[in-house]
C-alpha atoms as one frame of an Amber mdcrd trajectory, in Angstrom:
protein
  38.786  30.239  49.504  38.779  31.851  52.996  37.041  35.208  53.373  39.232
  38.239  54.107  39.056  39.144  57.801  39.918  42.556  59.237  40.698  42.805
  62.945  41.123  45.960  65.053  40.900  47.282  68.587  40.532  50.646  70.367
  39.893  52.527  67.111  39.629  56.069  68.470  41.023  59.358  67.198  40.606
  61.882  69.984  36.891  61.932  70.824  35.969  60.856  67.276  35.393  57.153
  66.721  37.138  55.833  63.645  36.235  52.559  61.923  38.167  49.463  60.892
  36.718  49.788  57.364  35.520  53.080  55.865  33.732  53.410  52.495  32.921
  56.723  50.786  30.761  57.828  47.826  30.237  55.024  45.281  32.707  52.790
  47.074  31.769  49.124  47.538  32.924  46.552  50.095  31.813  42.955  49.662
  32.398  39.509  51.164  34.583  40.339  54.199  34.502  39.769  57.962  35.218
  42.644  60.350  36.022  41.938  64.012  36.776  44.852  66.354  37.289  44.697
  70.117  37.735  47.410  72.702  40.712  46.191  74.678  41.073  48.771  77.453
  38.799  50.101  80.169  38.502  53.753  79.131  35.454  56.006  79.007  36.701
  57.636  75.787  37.778  54.446  74.008  35.493  53.154  71.287  35.397  50.687
  68.425  33.382  50.793  65.188  33.529  48.012  62.635  32.257  49.633  59.428
  31.444  53.161  58.253  29.537  53.915  55.021  29.202  57.545  53.908  27.679
  59.056  50.789  25.249  58.223  48.002  26.357  55.056  46.234  28.437  53.740
  49.151  27.521  50.061  49.525  28.404  47.161  51.818  27.059  43.690  51.056
  27.781  40.138  52.223  29.656  41.591  55.193  29.785  40.084  58.701  30.659
  42.559  61.470  31.366  41.857  65.149  32.040  44.690  67.632  32.829  43.916
  71.274  33.079  46.535  74.029  34.123  46.643  77.694  32.430  48.023  80.792
  33.761  51.540  80.137  33.881  52.374  76.433  31.668  52.266  73.347  31.117
  49.480  70.803  29.348  50.115  67.487  28.836  47.645  64.683  28.374  50.027
  61.744  27.633  53.653  60.785  25.565  54.218  57.625  24.777  57.787  56.506
  24.433  60.335  53.670  22.509  57.964  51.398  24.620  54.798  51.841  23.254
  51.227  51.715  23.903  48.174  53.876  22.437  44.940  52.508  22.667  41.165
  52.846  24.915  41.452  55.900  25.057  40.524  59.596  26.086  42.884  62.409
  26.633  41.904  66.058  27.467  44.399  68.832  28.031  43.222  72.386  29.458
  44.363  75.709  28.579  44.750  79.393  27.932  48.528  79.142  24.540  48.138
  77.446  23.933  51.897  77.175  27.172  52.146  75.131  26.545  49.223  72.764
  24.943  49.982  69.400  24.354  47.787  66.369  23.783  50.512  63.744  24.083
  54.297  63.822  22.333  55.730  60.773  21.494  58.963  59.041  19.912  58.838
  55.582  20.381  55.147  54.919  18.909  52.030  53.337  19.113  48.800  55.305
  17.823  45.807  53.334  18.249  42.081  53.981  20.361  42.610  57.115  20.511
  41.066  60.585  21.467  43.503  63.359  21.649  42.218  66.953  22.922  44.261
  69.896  23.125  43.860  73.662  22.004  47.505  73.940  20.271  49.392  71.100
  19.811  47.718  67.740  19.577  50.791  65.478  19.738  54.516  66.267  18.897
  57.077  63.579  20.484  60.427  64.433  19.040  63.773  63.380  22.578  65.153
  63.184  24.179  62.178  61.415  24.508  63.825  57.980  23.917  66.981  55.981
  20.143  66.661  55.454  17.691  68.709  57.524  15.278  65.743  57.620  17.020
  62.407  58.087  15.077  59.289  57.057  16.289  55.696  57.249  14.558  52.828
  55.433  14.612  49.260  56.768  13.270  46.320  54.708  13.558  42.521  54.977
  15.765  42.965  58.046  16.070  41.753  61.619  16.821  44.553  64.105  17.002
  43.491  67.734  18.382  45.221  70.819  18.507  43.927  74.378  15.524  43.305
  76.658  16.509  45.254  79.761  15.932  48.799  80.982  16.510  51.331  78.215
  17.507  48.747  75.571  15.721  49.415  72.277  15.349  47.783  68.860  14.868
  50.907  66.701  15.218  54.552  67.784  14.518  57.677  65.734  16.116  60.576
  67.580  13.905  63.460  68.659  14.414  66.821  66.861  17.865  68.198  67.627
  19.727  71.470  67.263  22.735  70.525  65.174  25.822  72.652  64.642  26.557
  73.103  60.919  28.488  75.489  58.699  25.233  77.337  58.017  24.379  77.705
  61.712  22.436  75.644  64.230  19.229  74.438  62.584  16.757  72.087  64.219
  16.857  68.772  62.375  14.614  65.701  62.541  14.922  61.959  62.032  12.481
  59.197  61.061  12.592  55.474  60.271  10.357  53.446  57.941  10.294  49.702
  58.647   8.618  47.047  56.461   8.769  43.240  56.072  11.146  43.181  59.019
  11.479  41.658  62.482  11.553  44.136  65.382   9.540  45.069  68.482   7.569
  48.324  68.217   7.013  48.288  71.983  10.783  48.420  72.485  11.321  51.136
  69.865  10.833  54.902  70.046  10.614  58.062  67.965   9.096  58.773  64.552
   8.849  55.196  63.272   6.488  54.206  60.458   5.647  50.506  60.564   4.746
  49.220  57.101   3.301  45.854  56.078   4.817  42.436  56.705   6.540  43.196
  60.004   7.042  40.551  62.721   7.438  40.816  66.496   8.100  37.147  67.410
  11.783  36.625  68.238  13.801  35.093  65.379  15.557  31.763  65.995  19.279
  32.422  65.450  22.507  30.665  66.396  25.558  32.407  67.831  26.710  33.478
  64.358  23.257  35.055  63.679  22.399  32.390  61.104  18.792  31.157  61.170
  17.930  27.755  62.601  14.912  25.589  61.673  11.613  27.008  62.884  12.584
  30.683  62.761   9.573  32.846  61.795  11.828  34.843  59.475  12.298  31.955
  57.009  10.459  32.606  53.689   8.791  35.659  55.293  10.343  38.530  53.311
   9.129  40.309  50.194  10.957  40.875  46.907  12.971  44.100  46.771  15.121
  45.184  43.799  17.510  46.890  46.229  18.493  43.512  47.665  21.393  41.470
  46.303  21.491  37.910  44.984  23.444  36.360  47.888  23.264  36.477  51.690
  25.991  37.397  54.183  27.702  34.029  53.698  27.569  34.264  49.899  24.797
  31.662  49.648  22.103  32.249  47.001  19.036  34.232  47.978  15.514  32.726
  47.808  16.234  29.153  48.826  12.553  28.512  49.649   9.137  29.877  48.757
  10.247  33.496  49.308  13.255  35.492  50.385  14.053  35.287  54.102  14.020
  38.223  56.507  17.535  39.053  57.666  21.096  38.630  56.469  20.982  34.824
  56.304  19.099  32.704  53.766  18.098  29.415  55.380  18.610  26.334  53.179
  17.134  23.083  54.460  19.024  19.806  53.976  18.111  18.202  50.626  15.333
  15.594  50.734  15.834  12.051  49.345  15.068  11.804  45.602  11.463  10.982
  44.792  10.270   8.176  42.493  12.456   5.415  43.961  10.934   1.933  43.699
   9.589   0.599  47.021  11.605  -2.125  48.670  10.331  -5.609  47.824   8.382
  -7.494  50.513   9.983 -10.482  52.176   8.478 -13.599  53.693   5.138 -15.301
  52.875   1.684 -13.757  52.731  -0.659 -14.723  55.540  -1.973 -18.307  55.088
   0.203 -19.279  52.126   3.639 -19.918  50.696   6.101 -17.268  49.667   4.855
 -15.369  46.639   8.170 -15.206  44.825  11.920 -15.334  45.065  13.764 -13.535
  47.790  14.416  -9.885  46.915  17.778  -8.787  45.724  19.883  -5.990  47.212
  18.342  -2.525  47.232  20.002   0.778  46.434  21.617   2.471  49.422  19.771
   5.363  50.995  20.903   8.729  49.656  23.496  10.450  51.811  22.266  13.416
  53.816  24.381  16.514  53.393  25.094  17.994  56.832  24.445  21.668  57.357
  27.655  23.732  57.418  29.082  24.529  60.856  28.660  28.286  61.324  28.708
  28.349  65.124  31.846  29.916  66.543  33.291  28.562  69.796  32.805  30.676
  72.892  35.278  31.475  75.652  33.845  31.582  79.152  35.208  32.190  82.645
  38.584  33.583  81.536  40.909  34.308  84.476  44.604  34.585  85.261  46.328
  33.434  88.462  48.363  35.238  89.619  47.970  38.617  87.925  51.265  39.923
  89.338  54.289  37.705  88.689  58.015  37.894  89.174  60.416  37.774  86.262
  61.423  34.247  85.234  58.208  32.861  86.681  54.906  32.209  84.980  51.184
  32.473  85.467  48.238  30.204  84.634  45.384  31.097  82.286  42.064  29.398
  83.052  39.166  29.356  80.604  36.180  27.300  79.475  35.598  26.202  75.861
  32.178  25.457  74.379  33.696  22.968  71.892  37.108  21.528  70.938  39.223
  24.298  69.433  42.695  25.639  68.787  43.432  28.355  71.331  45.821  31.179
  70.422  47.195  33.352  73.234  49.030  36.547  72.265  51.269  38.047  74.955
  51.433  41.802  74.335  53.400  44.445  76.225  51.343  47.525  77.108  53.029
  50.930  77.343  51.643  54.416  77.808  52.376  57.164  75.320  50.992  60.438
  73.979  49.396  61.389  70.688  51.697  62.931  68.093  49.426  63.583  65.133
  47.590  60.337  64.419  50.316  58.182  65.960  50.871  57.180  69.574  54.438
  58.081  70.526  56.416  56.825  73.521  58.720  59.870  73.295  56.193  62.702
  73.033  55.730  64.761  76.195  52.551  66.518  75.140  49.290  65.408  73.648
  46.502  63.150  74.762  47.419  59.957  76.513  47.319  56.775  74.440  48.454
  53.165  74.567  51.038  51.244  72.518  50.974  47.444  72.417  53.779  45.215
  71.145  53.568  41.478  70.550  56.075  39.540  72.644  55.123  35.925  72.112
  52.316  33.667  70.843  51.125  30.418  72.416  49.082  27.992  70.285  47.485
  24.892  71.794  44.681  22.466  70.924  42.129  21.938  73.718  38.930  19.927
  74.159  35.619  21.383  75.322  35.179  22.324  78.978  37.639  23.834  81.481
  41.239  24.320  80.358  44.474  25.478  82.011  47.260  27.020  79.938  50.628
  27.862  81.468  51.893  31.290  80.383  55.661  31.565  80.983  57.363  34.918
  81.389  60.575  33.620  79.881  61.588  31.565  76.876  64.866  30.299  75.486
  65.332  33.625  73.710  63.787  36.257  75.958  62.591  37.128  79.440  59.669
  39.527  79.716  60.751  42.922  81.052  59.221  44.508  84.117  55.973  46.238
  83.149  52.345  45.793  82.109  51.112  43.109  79.731  47.897  41.676  78.392
  46.825  38.342  76.964  44.593  38.368  73.885  42.826  35.005  73.573  40.904
  33.551  70.606  39.624  30.050  69.848  39.099  28.540  66.370  37.171  25.315
  65.765  37.771  22.672  63.085  35.414  24.455  60.655  37.429  27.675  60.881
  34.895  29.603  63.003  36.677  31.997  65.335  35.477  33.221  68.713  35.353
  36.815  69.855  38.578  38.000  71.454  38.952  38.012  75.234  41.629  39.967
  77.070  43.122  39.790  80.549  45.934  41.896  82.016  48.901  41.089  84.229
  52.040  42.759  85.579  55.652  41.547  85.683  57.782  42.819  88.567  61.286
  42.122  89.809
């Protein structure tokens, strides 16, 4: 049956980033997808997919995608106060590389995970939880940040003065990494590199699943803290050893051994045929294709024009990496103010916020390559009012893989 999928955007409460899914002491989340996207260009907006807090808090077989914009922050997951993330995949992306983070950790255990970020892969904060000395442990995991400027794979924060109830003590952080794939030369801080680590880049597809030839296949070591299934729910240890990362690579099955060789036809050299013509042979065993885990991608998304009159339309242009069903949500965007945890259109005080309301949905099947989709501002039932709007676009292929959301804004005037 389909996996549960949780979707969110602009998950911010004041200056404190909230998360789409939050798990506390001894809570467990398993077998879900989390997809969060920062929809608006705001320096205080942020999105976080998953937050684990407290001893016993556990997330396993989870796939997280966090997408940011050029202004705000995007974080895949927060893991602190003794929580564990295992057998999962986390992807954080966005153009503001210094604001994109795969994992933010305090005291945490990361085992059998794949974490890939356009900015920093993993940042262990000295002030992340209540311990004076914060240590994170990473085992059988892939942790990769970007490859530009200040991008880093693993960072242990320098000693910090942290404000607490007891005062302002100086606290420290450290990370221990073993049997994992990361680049020490693109990491910083108090990092202890144990045995079995790799530096060669893993071979991954767009969904962070391994592809043939990846150095992480069969390269991990047994760990009782790891689960019995990977992020997709497939069994662990499909080969000679457990794989490094959140995906367990399973090669296509080989033909069965012991089959009788096909009989020879024709006559031996210099003589007559040695026997009767051979009969029909058994058909070759069918090869089981690898499951399609690659989500379609949306490229070159634009809208022309971006300011339209009522009762007229606009044209959405995009490029698809493969045939897919494209869903376009037309949402009205209105400004409000915070009233408690809600965003109110009537409140006159409080921090500014944004309210979106779905107006219409367009669903269309398109082939790979460039596509044009007409977006009308009127239908048989309703004409869009004067104001600000946005389009939220996703593409889903025949295997059910869904792309990251893309957004583009437009304005309706008289």
